[in-house]
PDB file of C-alpha atoms in Angstrom:
ATOM      1  CA  MET A   1     109.856  41.907  95.608  1.00  0.00           C
ATOM      2  CA  ALA A   2     106.551  40.387  96.629  1.00  0.00           C
ATOM      3  CA  ASP A   3     105.962  36.679  96.042  1.00  0.00           C
ATOM      4  CA  ARG A   4     103.532  36.085  93.189  1.00  0.00           C
ATOM      5  CA  PRO A   5     102.473  32.946  91.334  1.00  0.00           C
ATOM      6  CA  ALA A   6     103.083  32.662  87.625  1.00  0.00           C
ATOM      7  CA  PRO A   7     100.229  33.981  85.476  1.00  0.00           C
ATOM      8  CA  ASP A   8      97.619  31.229  85.119  1.00  0.00           C
ATOM      9  CA  GLN A   9      95.791  29.877  82.110  1.00  0.00           C
ATOM     10  CA  ASP A  10      92.790  32.106  82.868  1.00  0.00           C
ATOM     11  CA  ALA A  11      94.911  35.220  82.247  1.00  0.00           C
ATOM     12  CA  LEU A  12      96.260  33.731  79.029  1.00  0.00           C
ATOM     13  CA  SER A  13      92.776  32.784  77.825  1.00  0.00           C
ATOM     14  CA  ARG A  14      91.640  36.425  78.150  1.00  0.00           C
ATOM     15  CA  ILE A  15      94.191  37.651  75.595  1.00  0.00           C
ATOM     16  CA  ASP A  16      92.214  38.558  72.456  1.00  0.00           C
ATOM     17  CA  THR A  17      94.405  38.263  69.376  1.00  0.00           C
ATOM     18  CA  THR A  18      91.588  39.102  66.941  1.00  0.00           C
ATOM     19  CA  VAL A  19      91.352  42.813  67.804  1.00  0.00           C
ATOM     20  CA  PRO A  20      94.303  45.242  67.850  1.00  0.00           C
ATOM     21  CA  HIS A  21      95.399  46.437  71.264  1.00  0.00           C
ATOM     22  CA  SER A  22      97.064  49.763  71.997  1.00  0.00           C
ATOM     23  CA  ALA A  23      99.703  48.378  74.401  1.00  0.00           C
ATOM     24  CA  ARG A  24     100.764  45.763  71.864  1.00  0.00           C
ATOM     25  CA  ILE A  25     100.821  48.293  69.001  1.00  0.00           C
ATOM     26  CA  TRP A  26     102.881  50.686  71.117  1.00  0.00           C
ATOM     27  CA  ASN A  27     105.228  47.778  71.810  1.00  0.00           C
ATOM     28  CA  TYR A  28     105.467  47.139  68.038  1.00  0.00           C
ATOM     29  CA  TRP A  29     106.254  50.791  67.271  1.00  0.00           C
ATOM     30  CA  MET A  30     109.039  50.737  69.851  1.00  0.00           C
ATOM     31  CA  GLY A  31     110.624  47.637  68.350  1.00  0.00           C
ATOM     32  CA  GLY A  32     109.251  45.118  70.852  1.00  0.00           C
ATOM     33  CA  LYS A  33     108.164  41.553  70.139  1.00  0.00           C
ATOM     34  CA  ASP A  34     105.087  41.279  72.365  1.00  0.00           C
ATOM     35  CA  ASN A  35     102.510  41.816  69.625  1.00  0.00           C
ATOM     36  CA  TYR A  36     100.452  39.898  67.089  1.00  0.00           C
ATOM     37  CA  GLU A  37      99.757  40.170  63.372  1.00  0.00           C
ATOM     38  CA  VAL A  38      96.525  42.094  64.031  1.00  0.00           C
ATOM     39  CA  ASP A  39      98.538  44.656  66.017  1.00  0.00           C
ATOM     40  CA  ARG A  40     101.228  44.986  63.375  1.00  0.00           C
ATOM     41  CA  ALA A  41      98.606  45.483  60.664  1.00  0.00           C
ATOM     42  CA  ALA A  42      96.847  48.179  62.698  1.00  0.00           C
ATOM     43  CA  GLY A  43     100.175  49.791  63.551  1.00  0.00           C
ATOM     44  CA  ASP A  44     101.212  49.875  59.896  1.00  0.00           C
ATOM     45  CA  ALA A  45      97.851  51.356  58.867  1.00  0.00           C
ATOM     46  CA  TYR A  46      98.172  54.040  61.545  1.00  0.00           C
ATOM     47  CA  ARG A  47     101.718  54.845  60.443  1.00  0.00           C
ATOM     48  CA  GLU A  48     100.626  55.216  56.805  1.00  0.00           C
ATOM     49  CA  LEU A  49      98.402  58.128  57.807  1.00  0.00           C
ATOM     50  CA  ALA A  50     100.609  59.494  60.611  1.00  0.00           C
ATOM     51  CA  PRO A  51     104.244  58.669  59.739  1.00  0.00           C
ATOM     52  CA  ASN A  52     105.470  60.420  62.881  1.00  0.00           C
ATOM     53  CA  ILE A  53     103.817  57.926  65.223  1.00  0.00           C
ATOM     54  CA  GLU A  54     106.931  55.806  65.799  1.00  0.00           C
ATOM     55  CA  THR A  55     108.868  58.964  66.649  1.00  0.00           C
ATOM     56  CA  MET A  56     106.097  59.842  69.113  1.00  0.00           C
ATOM     57  CA  ALA A  57     106.260  56.403  70.706  1.00  0.00           C
ATOM     58  CA  ARG A  58     110.019  56.510  71.185  1.00  0.00           C
ATOM     59  CA  ALA A  59     109.914  60.156  72.312  1.00  0.00           C
ATOM     60  CA  SER A  60     107.396  59.220  74.998  1.00  0.00           C
ATOM     61  CA  ARG A  61     109.729  56.537  76.368  1.00  0.00           C
ATOM     62  CA  ASP A  62     112.674  58.933  76.332  1.00  0.00           C
ATOM     63  CA  TYR A  63     110.451  61.386  78.216  1.00  0.00           C
ATOM     64  CA  LEU A  64     109.667  58.713  80.831  1.00  0.00           C
ATOM     65  CA  ILE A  65     113.389  58.117  81.300  1.00  0.00           C
ATOM     66  CA  ARG A  66     114.095  61.837  81.798  1.00  0.00           C
ATOM     67  CA  THR A  67     111.144  62.492  84.112  1.00  0.00           C
ATOM     68  CA  VAL A  68     111.738  59.478  86.355  1.00  0.00           C
ATOM     69  CA  THR A  69     115.440  60.313  86.524  1.00  0.00           C
ATOM     70  CA  PHE A  70     114.549  63.882  87.539  1.00  0.00           C
ATOM     71  CA  VAL A  71     111.935  62.870  90.111  1.00  0.00           C
ATOM     72  CA  ALA A  72     114.153  60.233  91.734  1.00  0.00           C
ATOM     73  CA  GLY A  73     117.319  62.311  91.448  1.00  0.00           C
ATOM     74  CA  GLU A  74     116.679  66.035  91.843  1.00  0.00           C
ATOM     75  CA  LEU A  75     113.394  65.726  93.745  1.00  0.00           C
ATOM     76  CA  GLY A  76     114.443  62.727  95.851  1.00  0.00           C
ATOM     77  CA  VAL A  77     111.164  60.810  95.536  1.00  0.00           C
ATOM     78  CA  ARG A  78     111.559  57.110  96.316  1.00  0.00           C
ATOM     79  CA  GLN A  79     108.044  55.795  95.623  1.00  0.00           C
ATOM     80  CA  PHE A  80     106.382  55.438  92.211  1.00  0.00           C
ATOM     81  CA  LEU A  81     102.808  54.468  91.353  1.00  0.00           C
ATOM     82  CA  ASP A  82     102.768  53.781  87.594  1.00  0.00           C
ATOM     83  CA  ILE A  83      99.186  53.245  86.389  1.00  0.00           C
ATOM     84  CA  GLY A  84      98.666  51.878  82.901  1.00  0.00           C
ATOM     85  CA  THR A  85     101.988  50.103  82.822  1.00  0.00           C
ATOM     86  CA  GLY A  86     101.741  48.631  79.368  1.00  0.00           C
ATOM     87  CA  LEU A  87     104.140  46.012  78.091  1.00  0.00           C
ATOM     88  CA  PRO A  88     107.766  46.059  79.207  1.00  0.00           C
ATOM     89  CA  THR A  89     110.216  47.306  76.605  1.00  0.00           C
ATOM     90  CA  TYR A  90     113.409  49.128  77.543  1.00  0.00           C
ATOM     91  CA  ASP A  91     114.164  51.340  80.545  1.00  0.00           C
ATOM     92  CA  ASN A  92     110.921  50.694  82.385  1.00  0.00           C
ATOM     93  CA  THR A  93     110.069  52.820  85.421  1.00  0.00           C
ATOM     94  CA  HIS A  94     111.608  50.508  88.015  1.00  0.00           C
ATOM     95  CA  GLN A  95     114.843  50.206  86.051  1.00  0.00           C
ATOM     96  CA  VAL A  96     115.239  53.969  85.706  1.00  0.00           C
ATOM     97  CA  ALA A  97     114.247  54.795  89.288  1.00  0.00           C
ATOM     98  CA  GLN A  98     116.399  52.107  90.884  1.00  0.00           C
ATOM     99  CA  ARG A  99     119.344  53.057  88.700  1.00  0.00           C
ATOM    100  CA  VAL A 100     119.185  56.488  90.337  1.00  0.00           C
ATOM    101  CA  ALA A 101     118.137  55.312  93.810  1.00  0.00           C
ATOM    102  CA  PRO A 102     118.373  51.553  94.443  1.00  0.00           C
ATOM    103  CA  ASP A 103     115.960  51.781  97.401  1.00  0.00           C
ATOM    104  CA  SER A 104     113.085  53.031  95.220  1.00  0.00           C
ATOM    105  CA  ARG A 105     109.739  51.267  95.554  1.00  0.00           C
ATOM    106  CA  ILE A 106     107.655  50.889  92.387  1.00  0.00           C
ATOM    107  CA  VAL A 107     104.079  49.679  92.014  1.00  0.00           C
ATOM    108  CA  TYR A 108     102.787  49.017  88.513  1.00  0.00           C
ATOM    109  CA  VAL A 109      99.037  48.961  87.842  1.00  0.00           C
ATOM    110  CA  ASP A 110      97.281  47.486  84.811  1.00  0.00           C
ATOM    111  CA  ASN A 111      94.351  45.194  84.081  1.00  0.00           C
ATOM    112  CA  ASP A 112      95.380  43.905  80.668  1.00  0.00           C
ATOM    113  CA  PRO A 113      95.800  40.103  80.542  1.00  0.00           C
ATOM    114  CA  LEU A 114      98.882  40.280  78.332  1.00  0.00           C
ATOM    115  CA  VAL A 115     100.540  42.688  80.766  1.00  0.00           C
ATOM    116  CA  LEU A 116      99.599  40.260  83.546  1.00  0.00           C
ATOM    117  CA  ARG A 117     101.243  37.535  81.483  1.00  0.00           C
ATOM    118  CA  HIS A 118     104.456  39.579  81.531  1.00  0.00           C
ATOM    119  CA  ALA A 119     104.186  40.642  85.188  1.00  0.00           C
ATOM    120  CA  GLN A 120     107.003  38.320  86.154  1.00  0.00           C
ATOM    121  CA  ALA A 121     109.318  40.199  83.786  1.00  0.00           C
ATOM    122  CA  LEU A 122     108.328  43.479  85.429  1.00  0.00           C
ATOM    123  CA  LEU A 123     108.768  42.142  88.948  1.00  0.00           C
ATOM    124  CA  THR A 124     112.516  42.564  89.169  1.00  0.00           C
ATOM    125  CA  SER A 125     114.111  44.769  91.753  1.00  0.00           C
ATOM    126  CA  THR A 126     117.315  45.755  93.430  1.00  0.00           C
ATOM    127  CA  PRO A 127     117.808  44.096  96.825  1.00  0.00           C
ATOM    128  CA  GLU A 128     117.290  47.478  98.503  1.00  0.00           C
ATOM    129  CA  GLY A 129     114.052  48.342  96.692  1.00  0.00           C
ATOM    130  CA  VAL A 130     110.676  46.836  95.800  1.00  0.00           C
ATOM    131  CA  THR A 131     108.863  46.276  92.517  1.00  0.00           C
ATOM    132  CA  ASP A 132     105.307  44.965  92.525  1.00  0.00           C
ATOM    133  CA  TYR A 133     102.286  44.745  90.233  1.00  0.00           C
ATOM    134  CA  ILE A 134      98.571  45.304  90.896  1.00  0.00           C
ATOM    135  CA  ASP A 135      95.860  43.952  88.605  1.00  0.00           C
ATOM    136  CA  ALA A 136      93.382  46.857  88.790  1.00  0.00           C
ATOM    137  CA  ASP A 137      91.383  49.299  86.662  1.00  0.00           C
ATOM    138  CA  LEU A 138      92.212  52.997  86.263  1.00  0.00           C
ATOM    139  CA  ARG A 139      88.496  53.761  86.696  1.00  0.00           C
ATOM    140  CA  GLU A 140      88.654  52.521  90.300  1.00  0.00           C
ATOM    141  CA  PRO A 141      91.173  54.925  91.867  1.00  0.00           C
ATOM    142  CA  GLU A 142      90.204  54.239  95.468  1.00  0.00           C
ATOM    143  CA  GLU A 143      90.789  50.500  94.980  1.00  0.00           C
ATOM    144  CA  ILE A 144      94.170  51.248  93.406  1.00  0.00           C
ATOM    145  CA  ILE A 145      95.239  53.419  96.336  1.00  0.00           C
ATOM    146  CA  GLU A 146      94.074  50.828  98.850  1.00  0.00           C
ATOM    147  CA  ALA A 147      96.034  48.052  97.137  1.00  0.00           C
ATOM    148  CA  ALA A 148      99.113  50.224  96.581  1.00  0.00           C
ATOM    149  CA  SER A 149      99.148  51.279 100.246  1.00  0.00           C
ATOM    150  CA  ARG A 150     100.180  47.741 101.155  1.00  0.00           C
ATOM    151  CA  ILE A 151     103.474  48.436  99.382  1.00  0.00           C
ATOM    152  CA  LEU A 152     103.866  52.222  99.350  1.00  0.00           C
ATOM    153  CA  ASP A 153     103.839  54.542 102.363  1.00  0.00           C
ATOM    154  CA  PHE A 154     101.313  57.266 101.575  1.00  0.00           C
ATOM    155  CA  SER A 155     102.584  59.393 104.456  1.00  0.00           C
ATOM    156  CA  ARG A 156     105.681  60.026 102.316  1.00  0.00           C
ATOM    157  CA  PRO A 157     105.892  61.512  98.793  1.00  0.00           C
ATOM    158  CA  VAL A 158     104.749  59.330  95.903  1.00  0.00           C
ATOM    159  CA  ALA A 159     105.194  59.956  92.182  1.00  0.00           C
ATOM    160  CA  LEU A 160     101.867  59.260  90.459  1.00  0.00           C
ATOM    161  CA  MET A 161     102.524  58.327  86.823  1.00  0.00           C
ATOM    162  CA  LEU A 162      99.781  58.376  84.184  1.00  0.00           C
ATOM    163  CA  MET A 163     101.702  57.950  80.967  1.00  0.00           C
ATOM    164  CA  GLY A 164      99.534  57.922  77.846  1.00  0.00           C
ATOM    165  CA  ILE A 165      96.589  56.278  79.616  1.00  0.00           C
ATOM    166  CA  LEU A 166      93.963  58.985  80.211  1.00  0.00           C
ATOM    167  CA  GLY A 167      92.937  59.058  76.547  1.00  0.00           C
ATOM    168  CA  HIS A 168      91.409  55.619  77.093  1.00  0.00           C
ATOM    169  CA  VAL A 169      88.844  57.244  79.392  1.00  0.00           C
ATOM    170  CA  GLN A 170      86.414  58.535  76.784  1.00  0.00           C
ATOM    171  CA  ASP A 171      84.504  60.931  79.017  1.00  0.00           C
ATOM    172  CA  TYR A 172      86.710  63.926  79.774  1.00  0.00           C
ATOM    173  CA  GLU A 173      85.029  64.793  83.063  1.00  0.00           C
ATOM    174  CA  GLU A 174      85.475  61.210  84.225  1.00  0.00           C
ATOM    175  CA  ALA A 175      89.169  61.423  83.313  1.00  0.00           C
ATOM    176  CA  ARG A 176      89.530  64.626  85.326  1.00  0.00           C
ATOM    177  CA  SER A 177      87.706  63.055  88.263  1.00  0.00           C
ATOM    178  CA  ILE A 178      90.045  60.043  88.231  1.00  0.00           C
ATOM    179  CA  VAL A 179      93.084  62.327  88.257  1.00  0.00           C
ATOM    180  CA  ARG A 180      91.707  64.437  91.117  1.00  0.00           C
ATOM    181  CA  ARG A 181      90.849  61.401  93.226  1.00  0.00           C
ATOM    182  CA  LEU A 182      94.276  59.863  92.746  1.00  0.00           C
ATOM    183  CA  GLN A 183      96.033  63.146  93.491  1.00  0.00           C
ATOM    184  CA  ALA A 184      93.886  63.649  96.612  1.00  0.00           C
ATOM    185  CA  ALA A 185      95.389  60.504  98.140  1.00  0.00           C
ATOM    186  CA  LEU A 186      98.945  61.801  97.799  1.00  0.00           C
ATOM    187  CA  PRO A 187     100.747  63.681 100.580  1.00  0.00           C
ATOM    188  CA  SER A 188     102.414  67.064 100.150  1.00  0.00           C
ATOM    189  CA  GLY A 189     105.635  66.828  98.164  1.00  0.00           C
ATOM    190  CA  SER A 190     104.303  64.126  95.883  1.00  0.00           C
ATOM    191  CA  CYS A 191     104.611  64.387  92.099  1.00  0.00           C
ATOM    192  CA  PHE A 192     102.321  64.022  89.131  1.00  0.00           C
ATOM    193  CA  VAL A 193     104.110  62.730  86.014  1.00  0.00           C
ATOM    194  CA  HIS A 194     102.024  62.492  82.868  1.00  0.00           C
ATOM    195  CA  TYR A 195     101.698  62.639  79.110  1.00  0.00           C
ATOM    196  CA  ASP A 196      98.928  62.179  76.559  1.00  0.00           C
ATOM    197  CA  SER A 197      98.537  62.682  72.815  1.00  0.00           C
ATOM    198  CA  THR A 198      97.004  65.907  71.525  1.00  0.00           C
ATOM    199  CA  ASP A 199      94.378  66.639  68.873  1.00  0.00           C
ATOM    200  CA  THR A 200      96.326  69.359  67.084  1.00  0.00           C
ATOM    201  CA  ASP A 201      97.408  67.366  63.992  1.00  0.00           C
ATOM    202  CA  ALA A 202      94.841  66.431  61.320  1.00  0.00           C
ATOM    203  CA  ALA A 203      96.786  63.361  60.139  1.00  0.00           C
ATOM    204  CA  LEU A 204      97.042  62.007  63.680  1.00  0.00           C
ATOM    205  CA  LYS A 205      93.307  62.529  64.213  1.00  0.00           C
ATOM    206  CA  GLU A 206      92.515  60.649  60.989  1.00  0.00           C
ATOM    207  CA  ALA A 207      94.837  57.794  61.941  1.00  0.00           C
ATOM    208  CA  GLN A 208      93.347  57.580  65.424  1.00  0.00           C
ATOM    209  CA  GLN A 209      89.812  57.467  64.046  1.00  0.00           C
ATOM    210  CA  GLY A 210      90.805  54.628  61.728  1.00  0.00           C
ATOM    211  CA  TYR A 211      92.242  52.741  64.675  1.00  0.00           C
ATOM    212  CA  ASP A 212      89.147  53.344  66.803  1.00  0.00           C
ATOM    213  CA  ASP A 213      86.983  52.020  63.956  1.00  0.00           C
ATOM    214  CA  THR A 214      88.701  48.614  64.155  1.00  0.00           C
ATOM    215  CA  GLY A 215      86.764  47.812  67.318  1.00  0.00           C
ATOM    216  CA  ALA A 216      89.772  48.298  69.562  1.00  0.00           C
ATOM    217  CA  ILE A 217      89.471  50.270  72.797  1.00  0.00           C
ATOM    218  CA  PRO A 218      89.338  53.901  71.589  1.00  0.00           C
ATOM    219  CA  TYR A 219      91.832  56.555  72.554  1.00  0.00           C
ATOM    220  CA  VAL A 220      90.644  60.177  72.742  1.00  0.00           C
ATOM    221  CA  LEU A 221      93.054  62.835  71.516  1.00  0.00           C
ATOM    222  CA  ARG A 222      92.587  65.973  73.617  1.00  0.00           C
ATOM    223  CA  SER A 223      93.541  69.620  73.359  1.00  0.00           C
ATOM    224  CA  PRO A 224      96.593  71.002  75.174  1.00  0.00           C
ATOM    225  CA  GLU A 225      94.174  73.036  77.296  1.00  0.00           C
ATOM    226  CA  GLN A 226      92.284  69.915  78.368  1.00  0.00           C
ATOM    227  CA  ILE A 227      95.541  68.164  79.188  1.00  0.00           C
ATOM    228  CA  GLY A 228      96.699  71.185  81.168  1.00  0.00           C
ATOM    229  CA  ALA A 229      93.606  70.971  83.386  1.00  0.00           C
ATOM    230  CA  TYR A 230      94.879  67.698  84.863  1.00  0.00           C
ATOM    231  CA  TYR A 231      97.535  69.774  86.656  1.00  0.00           C
ATOM    232  CA  GLU A 232      95.177  72.214  88.388  1.00  0.00           C
ATOM    233  CA  GLY A 233      96.156  72.885  91.999  1.00  0.00           C
ATOM    234  CA  LEU A 234      99.707  71.605  91.519  1.00  0.00           C
ATOM    235  CA  ASP A 235     103.018  73.409  91.151  1.00  0.00           C
ATOM    236  CA  VAL A 236     104.186  72.650  87.622  1.00  0.00           C
ATOM    237  CA  VAL A 237     107.947  72.239  87.247  1.00  0.00           C
ATOM    238  CA  GLU A 238     109.739  74.161  84.481  1.00  0.00           C
ATOM    239  CA  PRO A 239     109.513  74.104  81.497  1.00  0.00           C
ATOM    240  CA  GLY A 240     105.814  73.456  82.108  1.00  0.00           C
ATOM    241  CA  ILE A 241     103.380  71.287  80.169  1.00  0.00           C
ATOM    242  CA  VAL A 242     105.029  70.969  76.775  1.00  0.00           C
ATOM    243  CA  SER A 243     105.601  68.619  73.870  1.00  0.00           C
ATOM    244  CA  CYS A 244     107.477  65.727  75.481  1.00  0.00           C
ATOM    245  CA  PRO A 245     110.740  66.027  73.489  1.00  0.00           C
ATOM    246  CA  LEU A 246     110.989  69.639  74.712  1.00  0.00           C
ATOM    247  CA  TRP A 247     110.789  68.660  78.402  1.00  0.00           C
ATOM    248  CA  ARG A 248     114.357  69.081  79.685  1.00  0.00           C
ATOM    249  CA  PRO A 249     116.034  67.499  76.637  1.00  0.00           C
ATOM    250  CA  GLU A 250     119.504  66.041  76.927  1.00  0.00           C
ATOM    251  CA  PRO A 251     122.241  68.684  76.586  1.00  0.00           C
ATOM    252  CA  GLY A 252     123.538  69.074  73.068  1.00  0.00           C
ATOM    253  CA  THR A 253     120.374  67.763  71.421  1.00  0.00           C
ATOM    254  CA  SER A 254     117.926  69.704  69.219  1.00  0.00           C
ATOM    255  CA  PRO A 255     114.614  67.878  69.635  1.00  0.00           C
ATOM    256  CA  GLU A 256     111.598  68.467  67.427  1.00  0.00           C
ATOM    257  CA  PRO A 257     108.168  68.753  69.067  1.00  0.00           C
ATOM    258  CA  THR A 258     105.639  65.942  68.643  1.00  0.00           C
ATOM    259  CA  ASP A 259     101.926  65.641  69.384  1.00  0.00           C
ATOM    260  CA  VAL A 260     102.478  64.196  72.847  1.00  0.00           C
ATOM    261  CA  HIS A 261     102.311  66.679  75.712  1.00  0.00           C
ATOM    262  CA  GLY A 262     103.132  66.267  79.367  1.00  0.00           C
ATOM    263  CA  GLY A 263     104.858  67.625  82.410  1.00  0.00           C
ATOM    264  CA  VAL A 264     105.890  67.097  85.998  1.00  0.00           C
ATOM    265  CA  ALA A 265     104.166  68.845  88.898  1.00  0.00           C
ATOM    266  CA  ARG A 266     104.447  68.768  92.690  1.00  0.00           C
ATOM    267  CA  LYS A 267     101.635  68.731  95.199  1.00  0.00           C
ATOM    268  CA  PRO A 268     101.952  71.709  97.588  1.00  0.00           C
TER     269      PRO A 268
END
């Protein structure tokens, strides 16, 4: 684990508690405590229109657990670049990966001041592995790769994780460009692990528009076809790009699909 000073007062002063924030609302929906009244009010309003949203939030975390377990276990990847970390809840990437392979190295990336405030909680690691945090913006992929290369070895496979973050890039072509540029830095055998919410449910679209109208950072719901384009040039692992609960569900379960789609793919 890299040495890092405690978050300073400047980071704390940048936390805006007057406008709802997606990471804090997501934390609220998953039963976390790192949120404010403005977030809970926005989360409740969203849920009134789209009652399935809490199920989606928890399904996305269960999907993260299954995908990271698969990538670290069956695919043997030992390096993870998780961009758009969000607030820590349960079974975060480093905990899942290092449970499978204690020597895993994880780099989290976010530029949210509240996430920075909780960076110390994220920066735990097994003695054999590494967990670190980079304060950087998704829209600057080259800077992210440069900073991450101080911790990760980009001559060996890396799992690039973009979990529910690309919808915050409003321009679709910019989102695709970011994905391509990040993937271009990865060596053969690396993985792309991803999910985003889809635009296929009218209630979800209405709820999202109401949230965007609060002045919070908008999130763009996209079609399954648009989401699928992020995987171009990669070898998509079975069962493909699907509703997250349907991606390799636990044996004996009968999951219902939700409006969150994702998949795992390998770079040839």
